[in-house]
Amino acid sequence: MSNLTAGEIRTKFLEFFRSHGHNVVESAPLIPKDDPTLLFTNAGMVQFKKLFLGQEKRDYVRATTSQKCLRVGGKHNDLENVGRTARHLTFFEMLGNFSFGDYFKEQAIGFAWEFLTKELKLDPERLYITVYTDDDEASDLWQKVAGVPLERIYRLGEKDNFWSMGDTGPCGPCSEIMYDQGEHVACGPDCGIGVCECDRFLEIWNLVFMQYDQLESGERVPLPRPSIDTGMGLERVAAVCQGVYSNFDINLFQDIMGYTAKLSGVAYDTAEETGTAHRVIADHSRSIAFMIADGILPSNEGRGYVLRRLIRRAFRFGRLLGLRDPFLHKTAFEVVRLMGDAFPDLVERKDFMEKVVREEEERFSLTLDKGLAMLNEELERIAEENGKREVSGEFSFKLYDTFGFPIDIVNDIAEKQGFTVDENGYNEHMASQRKRAKAAWKGSGEADLGSVFHTLLEQGVRSGFTGYESLAEKSRVIALLDESGARVEQLASGSKGYLVTESTPFYGESGGQLGDTGTVVTPGGRATVENALKPNPHLTAHVITVEDGEIAEGQEAELVVEEGPRLATARNHTTTHLLHAALRKVLGEHVKQAGSLVGPDRLRFDFTHIAALTPEEIAAVEREVNRAVLANAPVCTSVLSYEEAVARGAMALFGEKYEEEVRMVEVPNFSTELCGGTHLTSTGQAGPFVILSESGVAAGVRRIEAATGWNALDYYEQQRSAVHDVAGALKLRSAAPEDVVKRIRTLQDELKKLAKDNEKLAAKAASAKGGDIMDDLQDVNGVKLLAARVDAPNVKALRDIMDDVRSKLPSGVACLVTENDGKVPLILYVSKDLHDRFTAPQLIKPVAEKVGGSGGGRPDLAQAGGTDASGINAAFETLKTLVEG
């Protein structure tokens, strides 16, 4: 057995398979780009799914990866077990080697055995094998290739040793490699493979032999080119190599937990509850760092909600270690330090990640104590009733809705005290609030056009794009679909549908750019193109309405793009690139594009940044973009390899999937990006650029809406007209902006002075009334009590009256109430000498209930607000009863 670190194992694995002809492929992002069925990437094969399905081809047939994975949703939800078991993690790395129709079982088995026994130096006598019950071939190969004796090869059924991608598609038997950790970790004398699931026989590597195609009929037919998909958890195999029995005892986690122990002053002890806290914080810190590095930000739904749950859950566990101030941004930063060499994205986004986590911690810290107090009060109430020890779904939802309390925090606390939680009821309230029964996440966010056009692609229908060079093209109609997506031979006048031609100048909606509009004319008819869609890189579909005659498949067609909207869109698209560069220059390199929309009328640009832009920053960004426009710099495009483009400084948009060859759009000295959209030939064509608005759309994501060209000129004209109107209303001779501003400020100063004078008059009247109401003073059981309805214009005036009353009532209780616009504010005073009998907060709660309100405050002074003025007399009676005792 070796004592390799996790990093050394990762390097050995990738280099071993590189030396055996495998292409080392970079880990895919945690957000699956082309798979809306997954919330997160949860296995190494996810990025190769289309290769296995035969829908995509690459220039290699062997690959190896160290894939970052997250399992915290759906059937792979390990969250509740994290920190409480030796194996469960939310984030982990899966080492894998893949063959796409190249080698098969014999070589896969040989590679695995050689790596484990020669590279990692694991004891062959401690390695056991499982195979599918009918897979004689695999059993024979393990004996032949690896020399594993038959008594260490176990045959298991479909549940354990048969893998499928779905109900249909590629599938096949699998073979698991198990490591015997010894009798001392066994669950009992009958412990064994296929008998129990304890940690004695630990699965470390799964080899999937994809050799069948599962048909809808249930029949499995052999694949023409069988493939290999393997997966080995880095953390598990590191534990084996380091001679420890828990994932949390390997160096990756020990370093983070050592750092947390230093922050908290609480040492890591596996036997204590604080040990669970250390493990949860270490695991969640890894997930948090990698999620933010992959562009996921905290929000109230989808992937962002998962991130928010992890941050809040880890933050709450920090309380068990005495960490009351934000700390997770520091432990997540430690993850960057430990793993940044292997995953450069962590280093690149470390400063932004730290800001995002700290802001989320600070926001949650403000409400955590209130939520915990409410939950503990509820648990005490339930316990006193001696009934069903269950926290209601309604209460759990109230905690979430009011304080942002994740349901798993409620579960954690309730479970420790012997309570259950009605999660079904909670989910019903969530569904009711959101007014939809759909899942809380929306997959990859791409339009579901594949189901409509997939058949065309399978039939070899393709259309080339010629719109970079020309706005007009003659081509042939090769496919027509009606509105429902059904293939038709012709579309008659008045019909709507989809048209595909062999080539087209129309840009199909993609990459944030809206599709072109224009016309299609054939010998038999004419159609308006209302939009162009791009369901596939090799297919453009025109959304048409037939205006005259009929359009038929096979006809020659003349396609003409509407020039005005195309040029306006190009202005906005090129300027979006300039805006991106300007934001990075003014705000910092952490700024990354998080989404965009460019069309003929406007541009919208979302970007990562933690705070709202100041007026000075907006002006600086605007000036920087206009500087590039006025330079009239050339906009250069070139097609080159992805590696060369990145080497030349091209910015690849996060989460986008690029082909081997890419299109680079460069404005020398200003911007270089990979982009397939349509652009200007020089920046001067953009005309003036103006930022219309800047706002927040999610935690850590800001949005700018802007205009260029004629749209910007229209905006300036509207602004000038508005200034003229304001100047007219102010009866100014000049409409100069500085004169308008000066006059408005003068009027504001006058209004402030009038408001202050009004407050002084109200306070003076209130003071006079304070003397009158003292005549209503009563003696109740030896206590001087004043309960009075007063005429106060606002709460401030009511406080002024109470201040006057307090100065004249050194010992006693006073309650003042007024009514304004349907609101019933109350203020209640209890002198210090009476606090041993009652305090202001104790009295005001039952009193305020009578007017439909609640409140609180200091022992001597409390305030409440109600809405039912008809209950004022009842409130005074309640106060009198309480004082009487």
PDB file of C-alpha atoms in Angstrom, residues 30 40 69-70 72 79 90-92 256 280-298 303-316 327-333 335-336 346 349-350 352-358 360-361:
ATOM      1  CA  LEU A  30     -20.842  21.122 -12.741  1.00  0.00           C
ATOM      2  CA  PHE A  40     -25.559  18.759 -11.772  1.00  0.00           C
ATOM      3  CA  CYS A  69     -19.129  15.836  -9.497  1.00  0.00           C
ATOM      4  CA  LEU A  70     -21.945  16.998  -7.245  1.00  0.00           C
ATOM      5  CA  VAL A  72     -27.071  16.826  -3.809  1.00  0.00           C
ATOM      6  CA  LEU A  79     -26.932  15.821   1.844  1.00  0.00           C
ATOM      7  CA  THR A  90     -21.763  16.302  -1.840  1.00  0.00           C
ATOM      8  CA  PHE A  91     -18.704  17.109  -3.954  1.00  0.00           C
ATOM      9  CA  PHE A  92     -16.238  14.476  -5.150  1.00  0.00           C
ATOM     10  CA  ILE A 256      -9.574  22.006   5.633  1.00  0.00           C
ATOM     11  CA  VAL A 280     -19.980  19.124   7.175  1.00  0.00           C
ATOM     12  CA  ILE A 281     -18.079  22.416   6.907  1.00  0.00           C
ATOM     13  CA  ALA A 282     -15.183  20.748   5.057  1.00  0.00           C
ATOM     14  CA  ASP A 283     -17.472  18.974   2.582  1.00  0.00           C
ATOM     15  CA  HIS A 284     -19.727  21.953   1.973  1.00  0.00           C
ATOM     16  CA  SER A 285     -16.767  24.335   1.598  1.00  0.00           C
ATOM     17  CA  ARG A 286     -15.526  22.220  -1.305  1.00  0.00           C
ATOM     18  CA  SER A 287     -18.939  22.193  -2.975  1.00  0.00           C
ATOM     19  CA  ILE A 288     -19.420  25.925  -2.413  1.00  0.00           C
ATOM     20  CA  ALA A 289     -16.035  26.836  -3.914  1.00  0.00           C
ATOM     21  CA  PHE A 290     -16.482  24.662  -7.010  1.00  0.00           C
ATOM     22  CA  MET A 291     -20.110  25.706  -7.593  1.00  0.00           C
ATOM     23  CA  ILE A 292     -19.291  29.418  -7.565  1.00  0.00           C
ATOM     24  CA  ALA A 293     -16.209  28.838  -9.721  1.00  0.00           C
ATOM     25  CA  ASP A 294     -18.551  27.168 -12.237  1.00  0.00           C
ATOM     26  CA  GLY A 295     -20.859  30.187 -12.340  1.00  0.00           C
ATOM     27  CA  ILE A 296     -23.568  29.110  -9.865  1.00  0.00           C
ATOM     28  CA  LEU A 297     -24.739  31.863  -7.506  1.00  0.00           C
ATOM     29  CA  PRO A 298     -27.071  31.759  -4.468  1.00  0.00           C
ATOM     30  CA  ARG A 303     -28.953  25.209  -8.654  1.00  0.00           C
ATOM     31  CA  GLY A 304     -28.652  28.536  -6.852  1.00  0.00           C
ATOM     32  CA  TYR A 305     -31.008  27.293  -4.144  1.00  0.00           C
ATOM     33  CA  VAL A 306     -28.825  24.208  -3.612  1.00  0.00           C
ATOM     34  CA  LEU A 307     -25.813  26.491  -3.157  1.00  0.00           C
ATOM     35  CA  ARG A 308     -27.743  28.704  -0.730  1.00  0.00           C
ATOM     36  CA  ARG A 309     -28.758  25.611   1.293  1.00  0.00           C
ATOM     37  CA  LEU A 310     -25.155  24.432   1.515  1.00  0.00           C
ATOM     38  CA  ILE A 311     -23.894  27.834   2.665  1.00  0.00           C
ATOM     39  CA  ARG A 312     -26.621  28.187   5.281  1.00  0.00           C
ATOM     40  CA  ARG A 313     -26.309  24.597   6.492  1.00  0.00           C
ATOM     41  CA  ALA A 314     -22.536  24.880   6.909  1.00  0.00           C
ATOM     42  CA  PHE A 315     -22.907  28.283   8.575  1.00  0.00           C
ATOM     43  CA  ARG A 316     -25.322  26.819  11.115  1.00  0.00           C
ATOM     44  CA  PHE A 327     -16.183  32.156   8.352  1.00  0.00           C
ATOM     45  CA  LEU A 328     -17.159  30.053   5.328  1.00  0.00           C
ATOM     46  CA  HIS A 329     -15.591  32.498   2.879  1.00  0.00           C
ATOM     47  CA  LYS A 330     -12.306  31.674   4.626  1.00  0.00           C
ATOM     48  CA  THR A 331     -12.715  27.881   4.524  1.00  0.00           C
ATOM     49  CA  ALA A 332     -13.814  28.066   0.873  1.00  0.00           C
ATOM     50  CA  PHE A 333     -10.702  30.126   0.193  1.00  0.00           C
ATOM     51  CA  VAL A 335     -10.181  24.943  -0.785  1.00  0.00           C
ATOM     52  CA  VAL A 336      -8.811  27.223  -3.483  1.00  0.00           C
ATOM     53  CA  LEU A 346     -10.898  28.198  -8.575  1.00  0.00           C
ATOM     54  CA  ARG A 349     -12.594  33.386  -9.439  1.00  0.00           C
ATOM     55  CA  LYS A 350     -11.338  33.259  -5.850  1.00  0.00           C
ATOM     56  CA  PHE A 352     -15.392  36.964  -6.412  1.00  0.00           C
ATOM     57  CA  MET A 353     -16.179  33.669  -4.635  1.00  0.00           C
ATOM     58  CA  GLU A 354     -15.033  35.115  -1.319  1.00  0.00           C
ATOM     59  CA  LYS A 355     -17.318  38.152  -1.736  1.00  0.00           C
ATOM     60  CA  VAL A 356     -20.340  36.052  -2.719  1.00  0.00           C
ATOM     61  CA  VAL A 357     -19.982  33.652   0.219  1.00  0.00           C
ATOM     62  CA  ARG A 358     -19.356  36.401   2.747  1.00  0.00           C
ATOM     63  CA  GLU A 360     -24.600  35.265   1.810  1.00  0.00           C
ATOM     64  CA  GLU A 361     -23.263  34.483   5.304  1.00  0.00           C
TER      65      GLU A 361
END
